[in-house]
Structures are given as C-alpha cells and as structure tokens.
Coordinates of C-alpha atoms in Angstrom, one line a residue:
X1 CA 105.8 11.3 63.0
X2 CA 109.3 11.0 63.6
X3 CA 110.4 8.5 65.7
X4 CA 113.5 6.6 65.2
X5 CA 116.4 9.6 64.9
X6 CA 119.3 7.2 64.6
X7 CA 121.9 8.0 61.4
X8 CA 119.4 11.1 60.3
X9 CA 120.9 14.7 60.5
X10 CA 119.9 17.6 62.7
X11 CA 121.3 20.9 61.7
X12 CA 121.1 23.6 64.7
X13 CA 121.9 27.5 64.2
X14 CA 123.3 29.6 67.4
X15 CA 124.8 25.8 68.0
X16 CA 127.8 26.9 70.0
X17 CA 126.0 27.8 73.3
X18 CA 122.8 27.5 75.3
X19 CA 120.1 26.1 74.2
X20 CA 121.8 25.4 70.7
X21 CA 124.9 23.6 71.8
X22 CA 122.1 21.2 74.0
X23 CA 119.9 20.7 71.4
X24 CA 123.1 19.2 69.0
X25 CA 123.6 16.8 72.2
X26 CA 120.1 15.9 72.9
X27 CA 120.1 14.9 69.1
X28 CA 123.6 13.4 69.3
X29 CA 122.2 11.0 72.1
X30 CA 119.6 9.7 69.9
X31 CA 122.0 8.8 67.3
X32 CA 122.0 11.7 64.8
X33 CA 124.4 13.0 62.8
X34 CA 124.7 16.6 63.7
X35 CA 125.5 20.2 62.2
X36 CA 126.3 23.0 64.4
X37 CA 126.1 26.6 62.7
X38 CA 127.6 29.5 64.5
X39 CA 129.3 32.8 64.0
X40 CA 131.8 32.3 66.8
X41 CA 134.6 29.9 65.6
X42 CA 136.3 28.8 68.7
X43 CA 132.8 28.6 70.2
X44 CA 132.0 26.3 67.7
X45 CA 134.8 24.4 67.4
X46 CA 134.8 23.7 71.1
X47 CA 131.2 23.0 70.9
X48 CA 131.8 20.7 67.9
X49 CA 134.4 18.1 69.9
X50 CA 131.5 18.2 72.7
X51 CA 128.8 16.7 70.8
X52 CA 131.3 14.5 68.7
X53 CA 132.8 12.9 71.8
X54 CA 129.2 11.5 72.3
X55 CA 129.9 9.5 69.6
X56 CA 128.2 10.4 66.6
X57 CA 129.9 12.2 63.5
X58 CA 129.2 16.2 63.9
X59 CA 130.9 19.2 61.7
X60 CA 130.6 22.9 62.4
X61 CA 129.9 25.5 59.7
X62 CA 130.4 29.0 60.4
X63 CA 126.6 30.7 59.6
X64 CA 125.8 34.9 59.8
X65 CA 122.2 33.7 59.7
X66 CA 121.4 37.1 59.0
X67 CA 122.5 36.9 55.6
X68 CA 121.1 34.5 52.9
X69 CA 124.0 33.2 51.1
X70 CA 125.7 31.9 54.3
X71 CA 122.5 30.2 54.9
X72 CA 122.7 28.8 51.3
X73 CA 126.2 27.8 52.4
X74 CA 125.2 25.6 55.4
X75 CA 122.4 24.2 53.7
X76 CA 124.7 23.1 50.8
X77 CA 127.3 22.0 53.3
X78 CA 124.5 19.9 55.5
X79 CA 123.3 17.9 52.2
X80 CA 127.1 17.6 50.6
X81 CA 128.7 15.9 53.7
X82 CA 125.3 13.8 55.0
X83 CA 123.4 13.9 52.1
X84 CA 120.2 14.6 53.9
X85 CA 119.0 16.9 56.4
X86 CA 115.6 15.5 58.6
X87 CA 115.7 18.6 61.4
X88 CA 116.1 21.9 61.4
X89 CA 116.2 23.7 64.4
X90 CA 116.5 27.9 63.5
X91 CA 117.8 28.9 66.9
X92 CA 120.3 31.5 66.8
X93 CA 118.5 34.8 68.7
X94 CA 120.4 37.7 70.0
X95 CA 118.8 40.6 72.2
X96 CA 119.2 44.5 73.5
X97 CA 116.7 46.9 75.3
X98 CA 115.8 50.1 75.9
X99 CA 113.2 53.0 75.0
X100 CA 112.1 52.3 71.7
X101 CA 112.4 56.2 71.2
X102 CA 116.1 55.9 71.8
X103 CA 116.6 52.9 70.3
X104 CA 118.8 53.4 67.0
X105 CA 118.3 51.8 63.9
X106 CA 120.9 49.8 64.1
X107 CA 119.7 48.0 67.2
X108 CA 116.5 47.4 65.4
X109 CA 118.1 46.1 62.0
X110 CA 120.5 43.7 64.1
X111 CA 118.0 42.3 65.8
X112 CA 115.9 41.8 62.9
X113 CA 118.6 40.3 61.0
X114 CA 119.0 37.7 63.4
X115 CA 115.7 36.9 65.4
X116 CA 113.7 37.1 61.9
X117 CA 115.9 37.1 58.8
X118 CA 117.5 34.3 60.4
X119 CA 114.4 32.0 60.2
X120 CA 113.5 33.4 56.8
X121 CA 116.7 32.7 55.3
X122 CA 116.5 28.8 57.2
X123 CA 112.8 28.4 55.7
X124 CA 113.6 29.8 51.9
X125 CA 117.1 27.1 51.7
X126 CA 115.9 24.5 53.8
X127 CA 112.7 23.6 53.1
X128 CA 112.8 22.9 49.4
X129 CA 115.9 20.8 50.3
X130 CA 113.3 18.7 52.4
X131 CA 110.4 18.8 49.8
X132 CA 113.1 16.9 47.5
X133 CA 113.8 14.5 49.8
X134 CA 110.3 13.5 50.4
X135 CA 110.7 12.0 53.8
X136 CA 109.9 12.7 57.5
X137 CA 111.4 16.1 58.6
X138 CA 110.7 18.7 61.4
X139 CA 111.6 22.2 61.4
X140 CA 111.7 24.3 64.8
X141 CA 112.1 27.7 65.0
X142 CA 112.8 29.6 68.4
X143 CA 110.6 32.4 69.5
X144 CA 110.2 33.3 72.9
X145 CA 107.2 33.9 75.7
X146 CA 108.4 37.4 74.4
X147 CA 106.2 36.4 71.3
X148 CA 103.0 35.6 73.3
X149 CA 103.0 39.0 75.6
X150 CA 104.1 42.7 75.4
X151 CA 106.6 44.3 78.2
X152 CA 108.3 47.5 78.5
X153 CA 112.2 48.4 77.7
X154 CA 112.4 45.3 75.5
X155 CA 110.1 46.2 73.0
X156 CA 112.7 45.6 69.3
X157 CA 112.9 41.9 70.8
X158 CA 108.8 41.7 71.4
X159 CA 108.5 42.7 68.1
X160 CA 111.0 40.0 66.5
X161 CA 109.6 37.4 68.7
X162 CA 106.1 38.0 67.6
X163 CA 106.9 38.0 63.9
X164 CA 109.1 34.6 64.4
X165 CA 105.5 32.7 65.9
X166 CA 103.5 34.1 63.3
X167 CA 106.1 33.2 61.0
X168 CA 106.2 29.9 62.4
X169 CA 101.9 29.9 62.1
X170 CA 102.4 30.4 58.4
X171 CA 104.7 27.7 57.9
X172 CA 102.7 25.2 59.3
X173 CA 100.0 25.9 57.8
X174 CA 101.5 26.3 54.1
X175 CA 103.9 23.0 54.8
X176 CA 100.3 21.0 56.2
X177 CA 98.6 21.6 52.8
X178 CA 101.9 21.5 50.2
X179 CA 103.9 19.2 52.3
X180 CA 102.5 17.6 54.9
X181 CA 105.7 15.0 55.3
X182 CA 107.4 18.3 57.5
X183 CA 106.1 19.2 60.2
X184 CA 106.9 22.2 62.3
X185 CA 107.3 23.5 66.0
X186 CA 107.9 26.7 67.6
X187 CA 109.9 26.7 70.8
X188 CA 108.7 29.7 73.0
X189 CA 111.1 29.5 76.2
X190 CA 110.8 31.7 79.2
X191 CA 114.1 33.0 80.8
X192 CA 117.0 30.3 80.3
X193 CA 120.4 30.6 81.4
X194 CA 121.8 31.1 78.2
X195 CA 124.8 33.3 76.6
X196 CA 121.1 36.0 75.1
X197 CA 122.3 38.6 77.6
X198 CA 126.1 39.1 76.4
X199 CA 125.1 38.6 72.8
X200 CA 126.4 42.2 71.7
X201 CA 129.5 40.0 71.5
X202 CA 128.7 39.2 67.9
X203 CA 127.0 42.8 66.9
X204 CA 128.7 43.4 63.5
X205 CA 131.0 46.1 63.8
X206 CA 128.5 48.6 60.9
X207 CA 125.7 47.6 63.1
X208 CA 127.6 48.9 66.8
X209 CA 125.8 50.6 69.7
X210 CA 127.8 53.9 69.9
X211 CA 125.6 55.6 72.3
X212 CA 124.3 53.6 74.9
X213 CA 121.8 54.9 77.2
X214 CA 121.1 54.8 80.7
X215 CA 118.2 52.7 80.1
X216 CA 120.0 50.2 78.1
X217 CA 122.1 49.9 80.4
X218 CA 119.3 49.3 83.4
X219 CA 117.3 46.9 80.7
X220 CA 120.9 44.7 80.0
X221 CA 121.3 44.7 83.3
X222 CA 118.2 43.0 84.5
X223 CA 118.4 40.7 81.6
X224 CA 121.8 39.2 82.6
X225 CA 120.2 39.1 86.3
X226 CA 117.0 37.1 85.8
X227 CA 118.7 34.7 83.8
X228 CA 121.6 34.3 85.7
X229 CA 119.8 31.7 87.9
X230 CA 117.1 31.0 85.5
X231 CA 116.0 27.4 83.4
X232 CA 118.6 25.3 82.2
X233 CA 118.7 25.1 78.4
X234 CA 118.6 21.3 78.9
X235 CA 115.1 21.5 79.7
X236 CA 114.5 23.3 76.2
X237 CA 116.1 20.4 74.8
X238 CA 114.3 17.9 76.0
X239 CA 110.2 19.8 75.2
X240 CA 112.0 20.2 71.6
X241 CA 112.7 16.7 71.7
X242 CA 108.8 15.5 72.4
X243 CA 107.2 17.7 70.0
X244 CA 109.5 16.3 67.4
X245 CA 108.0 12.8 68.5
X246 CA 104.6 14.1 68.8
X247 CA 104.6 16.7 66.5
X248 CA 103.5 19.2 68.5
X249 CA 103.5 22.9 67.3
X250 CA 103.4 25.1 70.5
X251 CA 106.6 24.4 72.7
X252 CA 105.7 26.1 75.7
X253 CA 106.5 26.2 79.8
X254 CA 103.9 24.1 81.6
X255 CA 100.9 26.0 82.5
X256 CA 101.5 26.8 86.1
X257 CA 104.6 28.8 84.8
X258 CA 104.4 32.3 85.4
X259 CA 105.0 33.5 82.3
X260 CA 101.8 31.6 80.5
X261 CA 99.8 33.5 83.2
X262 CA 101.4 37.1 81.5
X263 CA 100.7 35.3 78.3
X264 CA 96.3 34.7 79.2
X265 CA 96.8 38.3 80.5
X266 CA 97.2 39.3 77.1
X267 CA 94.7 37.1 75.4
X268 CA 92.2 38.7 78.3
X269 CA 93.3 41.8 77.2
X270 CA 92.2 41.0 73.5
X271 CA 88.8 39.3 74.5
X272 CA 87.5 41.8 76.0
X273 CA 89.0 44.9 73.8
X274 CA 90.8 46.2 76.9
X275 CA 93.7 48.3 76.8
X276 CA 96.8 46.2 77.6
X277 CA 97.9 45.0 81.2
X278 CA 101.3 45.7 82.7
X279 CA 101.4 42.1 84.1
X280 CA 105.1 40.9 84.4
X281 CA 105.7 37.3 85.4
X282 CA 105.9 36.8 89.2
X283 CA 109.8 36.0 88.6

C-alpha cells in the first residue's frame, strides 16, 4: 500500500488537460515528482509551469500514446531524469460517435490507437521498468462508465472502453500473482467536464474524418452538451488519489449516481439472459 507519495514520480498521459492535467496536481500536492505526457506542446508546456509552480520538479514529454516507441521514449525519459517511476496513470482518451454502419475505419482505428493501444503500449514499457525496481507502484488506467454499459451512437468508444476494463482485469490479476508489489486501478468516470468532446483536435491528419455525417454531427453535439456542465475532473483526481492509498481496483461514481444504475441494468440484463435495456442515465 502506498502511502507516503513525497519525492516518488507520477507519470500521467493526456496530462495537458482535464482530468490529466488534475491528476499531475493532485500528485504534485503530495510531493511527487511529476511527468506530464501529451501530444499538444503548448498544452503541455502550459500545463507543465502549472504543476511546477506547486512546487515540486515536473517535465513534459511529448507522447503519441498510440504508438509504441514514443511510449518507449517517455518511459526512458521518466527513469533517465528521476530514476524511478512509482505511478502510472494511462489517461490519454479521445472520442467520436455515430452509426457504426457509417462509421469509417479511420474513426475506429483512431480510437483504438488511443483508448486501447495507448494502455497496451503504457503496460508493455512500464511495467517491467517497475518489476526492476522492486518497490511499491500503482498503475491506473482510464476507462469509462462507457465500459460497464452499452448505448447507442457511441458505440467505437463502448467498444474501447470495454476492452481498456477488461484489460485493466487482466492486469491485476497477472501483476497479483507475478508481482504483487504493483497494484492496479481502473478509473471509470461518468461525464466530466473535460477537453473528450473537441478531441478531433489531435486526429492525425491519415486518420481525418472527411465525411461527417448528420449523425456525427447530432452524437458530438450532445457530447459537448452534457459535459459542458458536468463533474469537475478534480473529483476524478481525488477517487484516483484513495484507491492508490487503499488499493482499490474499481474507481467508480458513488452508487446513487445515475450512471451505476445504467451500469446494474446491464448486469440485470445478463442475469437473467435478457435482451439488452435502452436504459440511459437520468442525466
């Protein structure tokens, strides 16, 4: 169990914004040394001076945590400057919607590259880094409540979500029998007030939606409205926080939340061999 954080070294991908970017503070008030990974420079240059005017030394490395060498690179780049690394937090997540009929597949590959590849590529270069170092560390990778129910129009981002838990399920169970010394969470948020819904920003340019439909459009366009008002990703921070004190596995909404009621819908569904329930949170 991790406890005291103070001089250890948090590395955090999609670090530039959201729930990212609060992670690397929540982690730079407990006295860790931080890297932010990003593919927006500015972004993460700006983000960068944030979390290193709390005090605490913090660098930024540039990451396409889609591809495995720039994950090599960051991992190589974490361990060079700090020598360590005790957290890992595989956040970076990007989203689009749609009829899966119309969907191309480029929208499916980008978000595959990102929302899995990208926790692939932090498990295969970061965890035998922390199997060397044979100390305390926690990995967390983000899913979403997207992982724990099925909804319409958003059906590529179900599919990446789902794969990132059971992902996630592996890995703890692997890392509990080969290396029980790392421990592991998943962070399932529900609708945070995060950069998610303008993340065609960083689409890759071979990877561009040249055909957008109308129900891309409608599905974006809800997105960017129900988390407009939604949680702020300092809340995410802080449940990421206590599991890494607790080790808890599940990081979830508390069970009033709407979206764990969509969530037991499901489960229903599977108990008793039903056909699944349209049963969108009351939002």
């Amino acid at each position: 169990m991790m406890e005291d954080f103070s001089g250890k070294t948090a590395v955090i991908t999609g670090a530039a914004s959201g729930i990212g970017l609060e992670l690397a503070k929540i982690f730079a008030e407990q006295g860790m040394n931080v890297v932010l990974a990003d593919i927006e420079q500015q972004r993460l240059d700006e983000a960068v001076a944030e979390v290193a005017a709390l005090g605490v030394e913090a660098i930024g490395v540039v990451t396409d945590v889609g591809a495995g060498e720039s994950v090599a690179a960051l991992c190589k780049a974490s361990v060079d400057h700090f020598g360590s690394v005790q957290v890992l937090c595989n956040n970076a997540g990007v989203y689009t919607g749609g009829q899966l009929w119309e969907q191309t597949e480029d929208d499916f590959e980008w978000l595959m590259r990102v929302n899995q590849w990208g926790i692939i590529h932090g498990i295969r270069h970061f965890v035998p880094q922390m199997i060397k170092q044979s100390d305390d560390c926690h990995i967390v990778n983000t899913s979403s409540m997207a992982s724990m129910c099925t909804l319409p129009f958003a059906g590529i981002y179900h599919m990446t979500k789902h794969a990132a838990l059971a992902l996630s399920e592996c890995l703890f169970h692997e890392l509990s029998m080969m290396a029980p010394q790392i421990s592991v969470s998943c962070l399932c948020p529900e609708l945070v007030n995060t950069g998610i819904a303008t993340s065609a920003r960083n689409r890759p340019d071979e990877l561009a939606d040249q055909n957008p439909t109308e129900m891309h459009a409608m599905s974006m366009a809800a997105i960017t409205d129900a988390t407009a008002n939604s949680l702020h990703p300092r809340a995410l921070a802080e449940r990421v926080l206590a599991a890494i004190r607790n080790k808890t596995f599940y990081i979830l909404p508390p069970q009033d939340n709407p979206w764990m009621v969509t969530a037991a819908s499901r489960l229903e569904d599977l108990k008793l061999r039903r056909n699944p329930t349209f049963a969108p949170p009351a939002i």
